[in-house]
Amino acid sequence: VWKGPLNNGEFLKDITEIYVKRELERTHKKFVFIHKIKNRYFSALTWATENMKNHYTFAIYINGKIAAFTTGFATNFDEIIFPRLAIDSNFNYLSPGKLLINEMVHWRQINNQPYNFDLSRGTERYKFEMGGIKHLNYRFIISHK
């Protein structure tokens, strides 16, 4: 668990590679170097991970390699919102994402940390398997003439 600004460049490189690999697998696209660079150096989420005090990153290691990670931010409402979660597909058979979430809950219990984990929007199967419900997101554009 990392809490607060994360300034470990090697770790950020490793989780970026996992995130990009998983995204490309999910969308059935080929590896594009610029995609990796964009996520590592030009993503607002990466910047926030490196700089924000209310940041949390959790990672599960299997045989010395990152099998799954998530990164998110605490709110003023006793919750942490996790917009980024990815697993290394080499460890699919071990369900490292669910293992990671279970360990996060355990960590929260023994450290008396923010109670609610919001896995952010999306329709990934694990979110529904862990009790998530489908809901609409609304966006309002207020303009004046």
PDB file of C-alpha atoms in Angstrom:
ATOM      1  CA  VAL A   1       0.000   0.000   0.000  1.00  0.00           C
ATOM      2  CA  TRP A   2       1.270   3.445  -0.920  1.00  0.00           C
ATOM      3  CA  LYS A   3      -0.429   6.408   0.689  1.00  0.00           C
ATOM      4  CA  GLY A   4       0.298   9.969  -0.382  1.00  0.00           C
ATOM      5  CA  PRO A   5       2.391  11.080  -3.341  1.00  0.00           C
ATOM      6  CA  LEU A   6       3.972   8.121  -5.113  1.00  0.00           C
ATOM      7  CA  ASN A   7       7.436   9.026  -6.352  1.00  0.00           C
ATOM      8  CA  ASN A   8       8.745   5.576  -7.266  1.00  0.00           C
ATOM      9  CA  GLY A   9       9.482   5.859 -10.987  1.00  0.00           C
ATOM     10  CA  GLU A  10      10.191   2.153 -11.466  1.00  0.00           C
ATOM     11  CA  PHE A  11       6.893   1.154  -9.860  1.00  0.00           C
ATOM     12  CA  LEU A  12       4.990   3.742 -11.948  1.00  0.00           C
ATOM     13  CA  LYS A  13       6.640   2.340 -15.078  1.00  0.00           C
ATOM     14  CA  ASP A  14       5.619  -1.206 -14.102  1.00  0.00           C
ATOM     15  CA  ILE A  15       1.975  -0.366 -13.367  1.00  0.00           C
ATOM     16  CA  THR A  16       1.724   1.710 -16.543  1.00  0.00           C
ATOM     17  CA  GLU A  17       2.920  -1.281 -18.572  1.00  0.00           C
ATOM     18  CA  ILE A  18       0.312  -3.516 -16.936  1.00  0.00           C
ATOM     19  CA  TYR A  19      -2.440  -0.939 -17.452  1.00  0.00           C
ATOM     20  CA  VAL A  20      -1.601  -0.379 -21.124  1.00  0.00           C
ATOM     21  CA  LYS A  21      -1.197  -4.122 -21.788  1.00  0.00           C
ATOM     22  CA  ARG A  22      -4.585  -4.860 -20.221  1.00  0.00           C
ATOM     23  CA  GLU A  23      -6.304  -2.018 -22.070  1.00  0.00           C
ATOM     24  CA  LEU A  24      -4.894  -3.182 -25.402  1.00  0.00           C
ATOM     25  CA  GLU A  25      -5.958  -6.787 -24.678  1.00  0.00           C
ATOM     26  CA  ARG A  26      -9.455  -5.627 -23.775  1.00  0.00           C
ATOM     27  CA  THR A  27      -9.834  -3.530 -26.938  1.00  0.00           C
ATOM     28  CA  HIS A  28      -8.006  -6.065 -29.175  1.00  0.00           C
ATOM     29  CA  LYS A  29      -5.504  -3.496 -30.386  1.00  0.00           C
ATOM     30  CA  LYS A  30      -1.819  -3.868 -31.100  1.00  0.00           C
ATOM     31  CA  PHE A  31       0.818  -2.400 -28.807  1.00  0.00           C
ATOM     32  CA  VAL A  32       1.485   1.233 -29.563  1.00  0.00           C
ATOM     33  CA  PHE A  33       4.486   2.881 -27.900  1.00  0.00           C
ATOM     34  CA  ILE A  34       2.819   6.297 -27.917  1.00  0.00           C
ATOM     35  CA  HIS A  35      -0.078   4.840 -25.893  1.00  0.00           C
ATOM     36  CA  LYS A  36       2.352   3.819 -23.160  1.00  0.00           C
ATOM     37  CA  ILE A  37       4.057   7.236 -23.158  1.00  0.00           C
ATOM     38  CA  LYS A  38       0.692   9.023 -23.051  1.00  0.00           C
ATOM     39  CA  ASN A  39      -0.469   7.018 -20.010  1.00  0.00           C
ATOM     40  CA  ARG A  40       2.821   7.365 -18.128  1.00  0.00           C
ATOM     41  CA  TYR A  41       3.664  11.011 -18.752  1.00  0.00           C
ATOM     42  CA  PHE A  42       0.515  12.822 -19.925  1.00  0.00           C
ATOM     43  CA  SER A  43      -2.309  11.246 -17.939  1.00  0.00           C
ATOM     44  CA  ALA A  44      -4.017  13.354 -15.277  1.00  0.00           C
ATOM     45  CA  LEU A  45      -4.400  10.185 -13.175  1.00  0.00           C
ATOM     46  CA  THR A  46      -0.668   9.513 -13.284  1.00  0.00           C
ATOM     47  CA  TRP A  47       0.083  13.115 -12.351  1.00  0.00           C
ATOM     48  CA  ALA A  48      -2.357  12.914  -9.420  1.00  0.00           C
ATOM     49  CA  THR A  49      -0.835   9.603  -8.277  1.00  0.00           C
ATOM     50  CA  GLU A  50       2.610  11.198  -8.202  1.00  0.00           C
ATOM     51  CA  ASN A  51       1.539  14.426  -6.502  1.00  0.00           C
ATOM     52  CA  MET A  52      -1.642  14.218  -4.420  1.00  0.00           C
ATOM     53  CA  LYS A  53      -1.574  13.694  -0.654  1.00  0.00           C
ATOM     54  CA  ASN A  54      -4.926  11.883  -0.647  1.00  0.00           C
ATOM     55  CA  HIS A  55      -3.695   9.238  -3.098  1.00  0.00           C
ATOM     56  CA  TYR A  56      -3.733   5.468  -2.423  1.00  0.00           C
ATOM     57  CA  THR A  57      -2.212   2.689  -4.512  1.00  0.00           C
ATOM     58  CA  PHE A  58      -2.602  -0.983  -3.676  1.00  0.00           C
ATOM     59  CA  ALA A  59      -0.660  -3.767  -5.386  1.00  0.00           C
ATOM     60  CA  ILE A  60      -0.564  -7.547  -5.125  1.00  0.00           C
ATOM     61  CA  TYR A  61       2.720  -9.275  -5.938  1.00  0.00           C
ATOM     62  CA  ILE A  62       2.918 -12.913  -6.999  1.00  0.00           C
ATOM     63  CA  ASN A  63       6.354 -14.482  -7.356  1.00  0.00           C
ATOM     64  CA  GLY A  64       7.937 -11.034  -7.147  1.00  0.00           C
ATOM     65  CA  LYS A  65       5.847  -9.549  -9.986  1.00  0.00           C
ATOM     66  CA  ILE A  66       2.919  -7.151  -9.821  1.00  0.00           C
ATOM     67  CA  ALA A  67      -0.169  -9.268 -10.516  1.00  0.00           C
ATOM     68  CA  ALA A  68      -2.753  -6.525  -9.924  1.00  0.00           C
ATOM     69  CA  PHE A  69      -2.885  -2.913  -8.815  1.00  0.00           C
ATOM     70  CA  THR A  70      -5.356  -0.131  -8.284  1.00  0.00           C
ATOM     71  CA  THR A  71      -4.848   3.535  -7.689  1.00  0.00           C
ATOM     72  CA  GLY A  72      -7.329   6.039  -6.335  1.00  0.00           C
ATOM     73  CA  PHE A  73      -8.057   9.073  -4.240  1.00  0.00           C
ATOM     74  CA  ALA A  74      -9.764   9.680  -0.900  1.00  0.00           C
ATOM     75  CA  THR A  75     -12.727  12.050  -0.810  1.00  0.00           C
ATOM     76  CA  ASN A  76     -14.228  14.026   2.051  1.00  0.00           C
ATOM     77  CA  PHE A  77     -16.970  11.396   2.354  1.00  0.00           C
ATOM     78  CA  ASP A  78     -15.001   8.549   3.967  1.00  0.00           C
ATOM     79  CA  GLU A  79     -14.423   6.811   0.650  1.00  0.00           C
ATOM     80  CA  ILE A  80     -11.679   6.142  -1.846  1.00  0.00           C
ATOM     81  CA  ILE A  81     -12.563   6.279  -5.543  1.00  0.00           C
ATOM     82  CA  PHE A  82     -10.443   3.964  -7.694  1.00  0.00           C
ATOM     83  CA  PRO A  83     -10.593   5.000 -11.370  1.00  0.00           C
ATOM     84  CA  ARG A  84      -7.724   2.708 -12.373  1.00  0.00           C
ATOM     85  CA  LEU A  85      -7.461  -1.020 -11.674  1.00  0.00           C
ATOM     86  CA  ALA A  86      -5.627  -3.522 -13.833  1.00  0.00           C
ATOM     87  CA  ILE A  87      -4.320  -7.048 -13.605  1.00  0.00           C
ATOM     88  CA  ASP A  88      -1.442  -8.683 -15.398  1.00  0.00           C
ATOM     89  CA  SER A  89      -3.203 -11.195 -17.645  1.00  0.00           C
ATOM     90  CA  ASN A  90      -0.385 -13.691 -17.027  1.00  0.00           C
ATOM     91  CA  PHE A  91      -2.023 -14.199 -13.606  1.00  0.00           C
ATOM     92  CA  ASN A  92      -5.671 -14.404 -14.767  1.00  0.00           C
ATOM     93  CA  TYR A  93      -6.090 -17.924 -13.441  1.00  0.00           C
ATOM     94  CA  LEU A  94      -5.473 -16.672  -9.877  1.00  0.00           C
ATOM     95  CA  SER A  95      -8.109 -13.871 -10.010  1.00  0.00           C
ATOM     96  CA  PRO A  96      -5.634 -11.290  -8.680  1.00  0.00           C
ATOM     97  CA  GLY A  97      -8.117  -8.420  -9.039  1.00  0.00           C
ATOM     98  CA  LYS A  98     -10.575  -9.992  -6.619  1.00  0.00           C
ATOM     99  CA  LEU A  99      -7.727 -10.982  -4.324  1.00  0.00           C
ATOM    100  CA  LEU A 100      -6.506  -7.374  -4.397  1.00  0.00           C
ATOM    101  CA  ILE A 101      -9.955  -5.998  -3.506  1.00  0.00           C
ATOM    102  CA  ASN A 102     -10.320  -8.491  -0.647  1.00  0.00           C
ATOM    103  CA  GLU A 103      -6.899  -7.496   0.697  1.00  0.00           C
ATOM    104  CA  MET A 104      -7.859  -3.819   0.403  1.00  0.00           C
ATOM    105  CA  VAL A 105     -10.933  -4.433   2.569  1.00  0.00           C
ATOM    106  CA  HIS A 106      -8.788  -6.318   5.086  1.00  0.00           C
ATOM    107  CA  TRP A 107      -6.208  -3.496   5.125  1.00  0.00           C
ATOM    108  CA  ARG A 108      -8.995  -0.976   5.697  1.00  0.00           C
ATOM    109  CA  GLN A 109     -10.316  -2.957   8.643  1.00  0.00           C
ATOM    110  CA  ILE A 110      -7.003  -3.345  10.448  1.00  0.00           C
ATOM    111  CA  ASN A 111      -5.863   0.248   9.768  1.00  0.00           C
ATOM    112  CA  ASN A 112      -9.168   2.043  10.382  1.00  0.00           C
ATOM    113  CA  GLN A 113      -8.975   3.802   7.012  1.00  0.00           C
ATOM    114  CA  PRO A 114     -11.765   5.213   4.795  1.00  0.00           C
ATOM    115  CA  TYR A 115     -14.671   2.820   4.800  1.00  0.00           C
ATOM    116  CA  ASN A 116     -16.074   2.873   1.273  1.00  0.00           C
ATOM    117  CA  PHE A 117     -14.274   1.771  -1.863  1.00  0.00           C
ATOM    118  CA  ASP A 118     -15.789   3.072  -5.086  1.00  0.00           C
ATOM    119  CA  LEU A 119     -14.497   1.063  -8.055  1.00  0.00           C
ATOM    120  CA  SER A 120     -15.632   3.862 -10.348  1.00  0.00           C
ATOM    121  CA  ARG A 121     -17.864   3.511 -13.346  1.00  0.00           C
ATOM    122  CA  GLY A 122     -17.696   0.716 -15.873  1.00  0.00           C
ATOM    123  CA  THR A 123     -19.348  -2.575 -16.682  1.00  0.00           C
ATOM    124  CA  GLU A 124     -16.528  -4.969 -15.903  1.00  0.00           C
ATOM    125  CA  ARG A 125     -17.824  -8.327 -14.642  1.00  0.00           C
ATOM    126  CA  TYR A 126     -15.954  -8.235 -11.331  1.00  0.00           C
ATOM    127  CA  LYS A 127     -17.765  -5.021 -10.333  1.00  0.00           C
ATOM    128  CA  PHE A 128     -21.140  -6.759 -10.592  1.00  0.00           C
ATOM    129  CA  GLU A 129     -19.836  -9.939  -8.946  1.00  0.00           C
ATOM    130  CA  MET A 130     -18.780  -7.868  -5.938  1.00  0.00           C
ATOM    131  CA  GLY A 131     -22.160  -6.180  -5.524  1.00  0.00           C
ATOM    132  CA  GLY A 132     -22.014  -3.293  -7.973  1.00  0.00           C
ATOM    133  CA  ILE A 133     -25.178  -2.161  -9.690  1.00  0.00           C
ATOM    134  CA  LYS A 134     -25.642  -0.599 -13.091  1.00  0.00           C
ATOM    135  CA  HIS A 135     -26.549   3.068 -12.934  1.00  0.00           C
ATOM    136  CA  LEU A 136     -26.757   6.021 -15.251  1.00  0.00           C
ATOM    137  CA  ASN A 137     -24.264   8.843 -15.217  1.00  0.00           C
ATOM    138  CA  TYR A 138     -25.673  12.263 -15.936  1.00  0.00           C
ATOM    139  CA  ARG A 139     -23.854  15.197 -17.402  1.00  0.00           C
ATOM    140  CA  PHE A 140     -25.241  18.701 -17.391  1.00  0.00           C
ATOM    141  CA  ILE A 141     -24.010  21.481 -19.603  1.00  0.00           C
ATOM    142  CA  ILE A 142     -25.052  24.878 -18.356  1.00  0.00           C
ATOM    143  CA  SER A 143     -24.532  27.680 -20.778  1.00  0.00           C
ATOM    144  CA  HIS A 144     -25.772  31.199 -21.102  1.00  0.00           C
ATOM    145  CA  LYS A 145     -26.793  32.938 -24.258  1.00  0.00           C
TER     146      LYS A 145
END
